[in-house]
PDB file of N, CA, C and O in Angstrom:
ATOM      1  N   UNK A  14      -5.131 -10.777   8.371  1.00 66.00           N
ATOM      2  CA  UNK A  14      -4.681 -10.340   7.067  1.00 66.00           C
ATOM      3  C   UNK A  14      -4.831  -8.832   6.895  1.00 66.00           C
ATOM      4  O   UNK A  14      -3.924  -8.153   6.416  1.00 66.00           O
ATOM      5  N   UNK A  15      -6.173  -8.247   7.357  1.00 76.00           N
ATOM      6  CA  UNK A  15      -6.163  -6.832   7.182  1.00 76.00           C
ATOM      7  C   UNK A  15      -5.025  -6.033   8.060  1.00 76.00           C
ATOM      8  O   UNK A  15      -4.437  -4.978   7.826  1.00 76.00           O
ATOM      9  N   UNK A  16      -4.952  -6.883   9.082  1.00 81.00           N
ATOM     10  CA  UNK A  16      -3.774  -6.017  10.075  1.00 81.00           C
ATOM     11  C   UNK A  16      -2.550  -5.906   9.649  1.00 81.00           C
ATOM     12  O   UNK A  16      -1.732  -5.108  10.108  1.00 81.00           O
ATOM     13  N   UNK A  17      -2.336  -6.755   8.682  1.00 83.00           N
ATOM     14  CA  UNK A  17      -0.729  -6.851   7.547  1.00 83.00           C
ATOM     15  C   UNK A  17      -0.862  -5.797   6.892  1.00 83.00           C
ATOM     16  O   UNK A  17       0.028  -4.976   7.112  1.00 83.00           O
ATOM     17  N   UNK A  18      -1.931  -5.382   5.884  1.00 87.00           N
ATOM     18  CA  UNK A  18      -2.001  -4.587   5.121  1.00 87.00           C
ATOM     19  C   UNK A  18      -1.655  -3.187   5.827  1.00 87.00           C
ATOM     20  O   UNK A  18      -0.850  -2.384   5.355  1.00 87.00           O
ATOM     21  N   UNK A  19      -2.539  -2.958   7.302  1.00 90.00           N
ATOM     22  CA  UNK A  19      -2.678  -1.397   7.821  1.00 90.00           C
ATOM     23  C   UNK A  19      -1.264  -1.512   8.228  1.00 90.00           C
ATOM     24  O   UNK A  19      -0.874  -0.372   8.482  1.00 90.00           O
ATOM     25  N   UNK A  20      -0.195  -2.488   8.427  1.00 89.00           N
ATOM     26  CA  UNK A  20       0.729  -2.230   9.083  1.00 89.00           C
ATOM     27  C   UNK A  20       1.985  -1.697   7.951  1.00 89.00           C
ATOM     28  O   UNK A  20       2.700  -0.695   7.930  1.00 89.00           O
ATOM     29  N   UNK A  21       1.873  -2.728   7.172  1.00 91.00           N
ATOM     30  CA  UNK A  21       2.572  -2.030   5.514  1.00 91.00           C
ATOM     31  C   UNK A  21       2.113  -1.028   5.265  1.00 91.00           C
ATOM     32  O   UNK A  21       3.179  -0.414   5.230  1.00 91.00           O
ATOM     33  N   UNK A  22       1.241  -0.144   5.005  1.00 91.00           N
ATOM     34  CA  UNK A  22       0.000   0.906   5.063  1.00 91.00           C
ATOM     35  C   UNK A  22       1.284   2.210   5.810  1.00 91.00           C
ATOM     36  O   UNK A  22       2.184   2.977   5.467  1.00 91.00           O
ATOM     37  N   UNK A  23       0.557   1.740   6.968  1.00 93.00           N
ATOM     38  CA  UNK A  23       1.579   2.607   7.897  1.00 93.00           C
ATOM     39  C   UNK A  23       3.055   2.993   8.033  1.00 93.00           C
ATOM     40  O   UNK A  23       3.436   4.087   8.449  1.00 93.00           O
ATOM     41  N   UNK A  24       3.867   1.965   7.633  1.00 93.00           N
ATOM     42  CA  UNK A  24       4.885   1.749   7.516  1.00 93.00           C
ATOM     43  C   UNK A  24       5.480   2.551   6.848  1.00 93.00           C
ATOM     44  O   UNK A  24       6.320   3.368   7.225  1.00 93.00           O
ATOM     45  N   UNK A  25       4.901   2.283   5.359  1.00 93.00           N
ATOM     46  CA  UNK A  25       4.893   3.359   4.121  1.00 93.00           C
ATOM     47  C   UNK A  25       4.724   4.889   4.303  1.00 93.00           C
ATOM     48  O   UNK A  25       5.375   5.823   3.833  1.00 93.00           O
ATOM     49  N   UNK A  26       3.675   4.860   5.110  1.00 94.00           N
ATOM     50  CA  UNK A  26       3.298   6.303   5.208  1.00 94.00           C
ATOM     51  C   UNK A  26       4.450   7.352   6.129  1.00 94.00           C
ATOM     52  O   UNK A  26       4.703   8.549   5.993  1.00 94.00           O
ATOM     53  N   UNK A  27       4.872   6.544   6.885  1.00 93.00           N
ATOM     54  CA  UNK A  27       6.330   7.194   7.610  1.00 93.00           C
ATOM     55  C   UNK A  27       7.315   7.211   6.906  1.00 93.00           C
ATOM     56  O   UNK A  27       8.140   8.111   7.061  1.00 93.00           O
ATOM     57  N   UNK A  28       7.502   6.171   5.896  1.00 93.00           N
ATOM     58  CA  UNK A  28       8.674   6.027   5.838  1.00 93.00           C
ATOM     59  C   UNK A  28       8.712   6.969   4.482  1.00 93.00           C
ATOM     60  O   UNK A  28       9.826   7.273   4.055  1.00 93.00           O
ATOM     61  N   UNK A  29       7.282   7.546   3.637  1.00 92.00           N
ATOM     62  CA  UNK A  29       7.434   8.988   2.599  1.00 92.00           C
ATOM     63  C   UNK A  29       7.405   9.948   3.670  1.00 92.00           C
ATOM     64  O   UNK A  29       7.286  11.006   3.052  1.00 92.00           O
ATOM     65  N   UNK A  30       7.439  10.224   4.856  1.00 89.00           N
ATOM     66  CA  UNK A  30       7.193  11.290   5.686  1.00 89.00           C
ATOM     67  C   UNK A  30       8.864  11.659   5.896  1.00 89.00           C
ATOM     68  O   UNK A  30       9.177  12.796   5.542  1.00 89.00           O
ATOM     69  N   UNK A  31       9.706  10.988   6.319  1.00 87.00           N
ATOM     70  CA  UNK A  31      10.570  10.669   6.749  1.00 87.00           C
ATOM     71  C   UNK A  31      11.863  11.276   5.561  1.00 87.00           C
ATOM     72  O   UNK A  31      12.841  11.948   5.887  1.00 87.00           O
ATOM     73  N   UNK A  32      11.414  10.677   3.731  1.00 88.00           N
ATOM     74  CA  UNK A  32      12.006  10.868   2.712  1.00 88.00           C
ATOM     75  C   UNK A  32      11.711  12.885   2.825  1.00 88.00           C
ATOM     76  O   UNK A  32      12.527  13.801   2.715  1.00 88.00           O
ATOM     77  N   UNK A  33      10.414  12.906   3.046  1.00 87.00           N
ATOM     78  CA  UNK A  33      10.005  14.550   2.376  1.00 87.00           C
ATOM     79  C   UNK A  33      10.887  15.625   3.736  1.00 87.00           C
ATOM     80  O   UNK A  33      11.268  16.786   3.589  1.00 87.00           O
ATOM     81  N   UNK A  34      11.005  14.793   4.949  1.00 83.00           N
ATOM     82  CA  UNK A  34      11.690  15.867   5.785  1.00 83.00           C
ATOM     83  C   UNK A  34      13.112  15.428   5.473  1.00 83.00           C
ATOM     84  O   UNK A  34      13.750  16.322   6.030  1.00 83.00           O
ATOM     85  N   UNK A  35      13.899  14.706   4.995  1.00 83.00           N
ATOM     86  CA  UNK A  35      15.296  14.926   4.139  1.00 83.00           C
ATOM     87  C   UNK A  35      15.496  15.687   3.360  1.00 83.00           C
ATOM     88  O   UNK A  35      16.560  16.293   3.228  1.00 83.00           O
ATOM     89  N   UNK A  36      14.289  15.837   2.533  1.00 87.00           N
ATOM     90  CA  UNK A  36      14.883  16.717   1.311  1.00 87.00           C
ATOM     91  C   UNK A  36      14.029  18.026   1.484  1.00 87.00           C
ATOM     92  O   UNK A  36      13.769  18.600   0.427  1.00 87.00           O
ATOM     93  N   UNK A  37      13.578  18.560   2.575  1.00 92.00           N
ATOM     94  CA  UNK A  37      12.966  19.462   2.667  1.00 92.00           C
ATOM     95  C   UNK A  37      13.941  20.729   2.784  1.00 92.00           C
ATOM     96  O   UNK A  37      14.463  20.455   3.865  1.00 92.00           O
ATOM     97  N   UNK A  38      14.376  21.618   2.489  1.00 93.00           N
ATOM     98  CA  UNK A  38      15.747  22.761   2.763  1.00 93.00           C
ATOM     99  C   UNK A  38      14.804  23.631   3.921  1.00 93.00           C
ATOM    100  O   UNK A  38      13.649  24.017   3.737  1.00 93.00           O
ATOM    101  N   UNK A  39      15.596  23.818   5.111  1.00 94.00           N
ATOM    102  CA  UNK A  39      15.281  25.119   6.097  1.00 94.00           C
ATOM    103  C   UNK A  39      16.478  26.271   5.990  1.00 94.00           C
ATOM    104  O   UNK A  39      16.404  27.380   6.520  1.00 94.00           O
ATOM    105  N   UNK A  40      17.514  25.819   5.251  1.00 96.00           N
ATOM    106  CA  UNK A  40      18.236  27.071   5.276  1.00 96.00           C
ATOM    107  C   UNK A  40      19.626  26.743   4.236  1.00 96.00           C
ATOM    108  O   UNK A  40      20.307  25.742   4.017  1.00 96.00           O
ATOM    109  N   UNK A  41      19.629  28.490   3.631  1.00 97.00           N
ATOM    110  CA  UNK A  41      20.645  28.029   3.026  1.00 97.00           C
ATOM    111  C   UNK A  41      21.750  28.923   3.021  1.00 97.00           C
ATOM    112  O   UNK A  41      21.153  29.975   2.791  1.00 97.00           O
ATOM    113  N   UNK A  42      23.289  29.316   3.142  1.00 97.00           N
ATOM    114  CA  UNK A  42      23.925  29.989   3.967  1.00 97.00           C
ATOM    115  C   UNK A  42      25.004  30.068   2.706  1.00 97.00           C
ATOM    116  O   UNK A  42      25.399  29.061   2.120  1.00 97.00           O
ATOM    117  N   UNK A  43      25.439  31.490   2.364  1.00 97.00           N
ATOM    118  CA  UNK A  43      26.037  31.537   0.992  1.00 97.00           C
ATOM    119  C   UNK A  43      26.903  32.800   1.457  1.00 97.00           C
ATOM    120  O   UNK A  43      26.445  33.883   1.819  1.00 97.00           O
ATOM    121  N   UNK A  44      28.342  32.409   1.363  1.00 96.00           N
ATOM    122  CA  UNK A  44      29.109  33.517   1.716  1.00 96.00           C
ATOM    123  C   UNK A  44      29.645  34.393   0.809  1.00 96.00           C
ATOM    124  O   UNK A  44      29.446  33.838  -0.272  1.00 96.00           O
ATOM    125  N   UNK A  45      30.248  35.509   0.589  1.00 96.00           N
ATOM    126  CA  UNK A  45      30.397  36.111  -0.532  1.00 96.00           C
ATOM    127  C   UNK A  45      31.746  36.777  -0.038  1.00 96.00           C
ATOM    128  O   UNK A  45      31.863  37.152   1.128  1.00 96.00           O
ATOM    129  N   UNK A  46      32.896  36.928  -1.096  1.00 96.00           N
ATOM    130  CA  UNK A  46      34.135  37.614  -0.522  1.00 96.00           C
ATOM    131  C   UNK A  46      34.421  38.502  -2.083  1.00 96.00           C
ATOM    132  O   UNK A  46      34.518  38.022  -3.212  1.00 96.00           O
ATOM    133  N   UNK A  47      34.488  39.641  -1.738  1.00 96.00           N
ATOM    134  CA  UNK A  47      34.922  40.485  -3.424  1.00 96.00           C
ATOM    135  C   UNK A  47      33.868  40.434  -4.135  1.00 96.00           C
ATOM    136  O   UNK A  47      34.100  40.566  -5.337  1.00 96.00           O
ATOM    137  N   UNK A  48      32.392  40.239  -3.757  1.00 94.00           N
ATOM    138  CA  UNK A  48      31.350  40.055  -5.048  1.00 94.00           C
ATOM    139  C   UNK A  48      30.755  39.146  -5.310  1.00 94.00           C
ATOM    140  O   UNK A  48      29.605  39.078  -5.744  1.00 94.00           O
ATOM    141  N   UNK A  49      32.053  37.713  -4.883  1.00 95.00           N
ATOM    142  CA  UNK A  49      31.771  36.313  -5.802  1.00 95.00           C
ATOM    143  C   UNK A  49      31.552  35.599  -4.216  1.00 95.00           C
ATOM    144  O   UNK A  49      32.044  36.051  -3.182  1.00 95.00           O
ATOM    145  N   UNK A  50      30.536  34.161  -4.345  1.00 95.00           N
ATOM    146  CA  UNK A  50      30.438  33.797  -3.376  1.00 95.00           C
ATOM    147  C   UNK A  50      31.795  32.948  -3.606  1.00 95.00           C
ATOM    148  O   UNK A  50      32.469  32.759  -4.619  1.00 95.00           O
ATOM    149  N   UNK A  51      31.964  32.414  -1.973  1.00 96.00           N
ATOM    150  CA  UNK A  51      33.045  31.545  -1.755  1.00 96.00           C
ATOM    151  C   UNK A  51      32.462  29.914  -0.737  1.00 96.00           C
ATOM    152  O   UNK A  51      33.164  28.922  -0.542  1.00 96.00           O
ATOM    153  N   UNK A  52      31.583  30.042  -0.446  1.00 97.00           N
ATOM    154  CA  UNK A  52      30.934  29.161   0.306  1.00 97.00           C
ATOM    155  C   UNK A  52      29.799  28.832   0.501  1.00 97.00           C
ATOM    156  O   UNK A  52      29.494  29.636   1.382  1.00 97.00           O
ATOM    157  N   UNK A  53      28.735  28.099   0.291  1.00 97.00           N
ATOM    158  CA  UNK A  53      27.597  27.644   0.428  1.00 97.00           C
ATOM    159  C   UNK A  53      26.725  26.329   1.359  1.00 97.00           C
ATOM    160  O   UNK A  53      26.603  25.194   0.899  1.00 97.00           O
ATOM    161  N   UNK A  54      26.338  26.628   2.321  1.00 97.00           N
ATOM    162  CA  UNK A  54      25.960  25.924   3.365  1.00 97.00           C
ATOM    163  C   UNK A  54      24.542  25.375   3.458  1.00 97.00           C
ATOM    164  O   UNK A  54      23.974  26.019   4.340  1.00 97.00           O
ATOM    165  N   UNK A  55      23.587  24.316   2.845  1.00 96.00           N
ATOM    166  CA  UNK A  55      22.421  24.628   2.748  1.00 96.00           C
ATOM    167  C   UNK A  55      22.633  22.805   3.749  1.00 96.00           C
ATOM    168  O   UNK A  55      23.296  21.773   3.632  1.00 96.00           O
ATOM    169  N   UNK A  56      21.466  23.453   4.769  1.00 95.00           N
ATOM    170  CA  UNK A  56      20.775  22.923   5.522  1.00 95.00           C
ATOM    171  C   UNK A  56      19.260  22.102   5.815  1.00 95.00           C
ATOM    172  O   UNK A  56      18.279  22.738   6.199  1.00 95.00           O
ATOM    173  N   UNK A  57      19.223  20.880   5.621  1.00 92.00           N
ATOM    174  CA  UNK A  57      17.962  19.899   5.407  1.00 92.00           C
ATOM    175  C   UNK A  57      17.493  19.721   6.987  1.00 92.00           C
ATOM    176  O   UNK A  57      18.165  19.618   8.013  1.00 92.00           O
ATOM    177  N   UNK A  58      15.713  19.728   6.706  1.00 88.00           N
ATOM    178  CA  UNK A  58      15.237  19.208   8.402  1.00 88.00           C
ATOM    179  C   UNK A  58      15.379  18.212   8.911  1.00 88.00           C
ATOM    180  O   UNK A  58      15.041  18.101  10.090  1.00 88.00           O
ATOM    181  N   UNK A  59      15.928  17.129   8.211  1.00 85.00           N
ATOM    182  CA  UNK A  59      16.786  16.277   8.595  1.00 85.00           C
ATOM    183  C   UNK A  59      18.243  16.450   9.130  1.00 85.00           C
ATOM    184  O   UNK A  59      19.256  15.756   9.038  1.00 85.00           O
ATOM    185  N   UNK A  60      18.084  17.117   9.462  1.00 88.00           N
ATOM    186  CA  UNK A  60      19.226  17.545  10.461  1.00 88.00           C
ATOM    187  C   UNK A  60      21.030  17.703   9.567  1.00 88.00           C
ATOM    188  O   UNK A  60      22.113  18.124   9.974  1.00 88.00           O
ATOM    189  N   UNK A  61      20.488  17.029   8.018  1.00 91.00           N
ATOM    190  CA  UNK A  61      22.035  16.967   7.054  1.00 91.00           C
ATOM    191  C   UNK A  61      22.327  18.094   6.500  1.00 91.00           C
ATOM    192  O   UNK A  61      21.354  18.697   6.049  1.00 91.00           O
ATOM    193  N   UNK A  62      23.334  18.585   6.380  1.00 95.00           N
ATOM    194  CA  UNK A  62      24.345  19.912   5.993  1.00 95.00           C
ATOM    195  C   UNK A  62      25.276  19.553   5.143  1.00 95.00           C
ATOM    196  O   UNK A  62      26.190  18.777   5.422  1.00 95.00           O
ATOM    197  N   UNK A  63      24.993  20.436   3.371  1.00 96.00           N
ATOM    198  CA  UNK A  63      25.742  19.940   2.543  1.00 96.00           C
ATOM    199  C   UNK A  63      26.539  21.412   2.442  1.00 96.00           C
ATOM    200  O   UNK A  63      25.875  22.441   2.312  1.00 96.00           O
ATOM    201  N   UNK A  64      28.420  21.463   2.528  1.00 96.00           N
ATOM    202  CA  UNK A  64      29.010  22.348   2.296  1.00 96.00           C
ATOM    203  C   UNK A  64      29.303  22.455   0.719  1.00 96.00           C
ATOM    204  O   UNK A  64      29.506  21.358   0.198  1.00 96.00           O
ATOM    205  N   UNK A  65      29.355  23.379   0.003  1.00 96.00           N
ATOM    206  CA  UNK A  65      29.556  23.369  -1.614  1.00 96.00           C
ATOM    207  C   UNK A  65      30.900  24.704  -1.436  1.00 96.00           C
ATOM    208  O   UNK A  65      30.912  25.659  -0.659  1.00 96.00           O
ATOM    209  N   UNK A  66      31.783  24.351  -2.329  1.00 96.00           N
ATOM    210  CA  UNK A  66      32.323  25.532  -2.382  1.00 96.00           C
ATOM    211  C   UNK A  66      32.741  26.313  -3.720  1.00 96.00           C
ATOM    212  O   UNK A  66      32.780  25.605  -4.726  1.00 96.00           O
ATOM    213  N   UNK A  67      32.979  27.326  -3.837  1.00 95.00           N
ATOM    214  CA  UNK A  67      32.588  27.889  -5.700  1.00 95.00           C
ATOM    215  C   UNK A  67      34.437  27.563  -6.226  1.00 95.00           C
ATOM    216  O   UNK A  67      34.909  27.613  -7.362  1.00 95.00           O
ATOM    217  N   UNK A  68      35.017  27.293  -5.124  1.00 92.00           N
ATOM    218  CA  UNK A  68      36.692  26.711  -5.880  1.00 92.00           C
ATOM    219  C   UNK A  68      36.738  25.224  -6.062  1.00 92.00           C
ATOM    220  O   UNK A  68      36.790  24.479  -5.083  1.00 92.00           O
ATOM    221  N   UNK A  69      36.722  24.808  -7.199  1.00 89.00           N
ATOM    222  CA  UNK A  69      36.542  23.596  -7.635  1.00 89.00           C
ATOM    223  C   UNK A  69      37.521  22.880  -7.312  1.00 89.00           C
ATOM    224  O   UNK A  69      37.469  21.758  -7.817  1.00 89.00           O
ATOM    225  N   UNK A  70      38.580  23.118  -6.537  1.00 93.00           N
ATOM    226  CA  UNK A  70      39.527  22.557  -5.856  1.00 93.00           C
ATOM    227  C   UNK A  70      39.132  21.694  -4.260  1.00 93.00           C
ATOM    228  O   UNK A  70      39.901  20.836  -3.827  1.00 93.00           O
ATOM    229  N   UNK A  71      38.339  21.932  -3.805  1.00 93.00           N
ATOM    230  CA  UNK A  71      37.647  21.559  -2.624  1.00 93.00           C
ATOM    231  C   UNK A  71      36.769  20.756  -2.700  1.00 93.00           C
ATOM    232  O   UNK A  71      36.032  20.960  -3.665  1.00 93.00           O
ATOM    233  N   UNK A  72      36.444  19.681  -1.929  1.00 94.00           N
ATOM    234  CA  UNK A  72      35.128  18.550  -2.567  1.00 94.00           C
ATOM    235  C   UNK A  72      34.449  19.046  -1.693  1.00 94.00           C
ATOM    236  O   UNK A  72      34.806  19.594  -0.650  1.00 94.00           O
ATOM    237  N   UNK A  73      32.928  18.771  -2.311  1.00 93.00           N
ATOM    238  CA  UNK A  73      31.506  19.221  -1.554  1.00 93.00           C
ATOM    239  C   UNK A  73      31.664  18.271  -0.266  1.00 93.00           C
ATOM    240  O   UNK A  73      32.184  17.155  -0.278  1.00 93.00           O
ATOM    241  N   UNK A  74      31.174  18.854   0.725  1.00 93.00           N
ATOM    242  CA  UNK A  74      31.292  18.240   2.395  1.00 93.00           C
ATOM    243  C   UNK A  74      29.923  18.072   2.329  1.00 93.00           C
ATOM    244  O   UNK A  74      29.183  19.018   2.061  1.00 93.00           O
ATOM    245  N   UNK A  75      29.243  16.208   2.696  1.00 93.00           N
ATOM    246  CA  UNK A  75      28.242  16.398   3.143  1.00 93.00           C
ATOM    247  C   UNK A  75      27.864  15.799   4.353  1.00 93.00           C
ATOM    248  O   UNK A  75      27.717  14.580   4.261  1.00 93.00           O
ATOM    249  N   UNK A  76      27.653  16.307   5.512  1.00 91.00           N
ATOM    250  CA  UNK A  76      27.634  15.533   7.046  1.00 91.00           C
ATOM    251  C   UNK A  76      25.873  15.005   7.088  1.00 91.00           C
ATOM    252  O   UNK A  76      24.967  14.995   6.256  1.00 91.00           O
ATOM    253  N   UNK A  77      25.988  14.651   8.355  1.00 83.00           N
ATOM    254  CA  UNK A  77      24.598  14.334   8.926  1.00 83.00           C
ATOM    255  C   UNK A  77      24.024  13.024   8.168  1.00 83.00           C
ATOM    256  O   UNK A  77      22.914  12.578   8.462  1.00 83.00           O
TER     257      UNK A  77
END
């Protein structure tokens, strides 16, 4: 029975480890043309890359 618990225990404990390196940002990449940005690239250690762009004509790209 205790070995159920440490294994749920554990389980858990990766699996908030796992949530905090998704949403952790290592980079964020913002282009600028005339002043105004035109592109925004921000990068999670989870390896996912969300593209945003400031022309509301374009849908946000999100890979990974």
């Amino acid at each position: 029975r205790v070995t159920q618990y440490k294994d749920k225990v554990i389980a858990r404990k990766l699996q908030l480890e796992e949530e905090a390196k998704a949403n952790q940002v290592i980079a964020i990449d913002t282009r600028y043309k005339n002043g105004k940005w035109t592109k925004q690239i921000i990068t999670y250690a989870s390896g996912r890359t969300v593209t945003e762009y400031a022309d509301k004509r374009r849908k946000t790209v999100e890979e990974g």
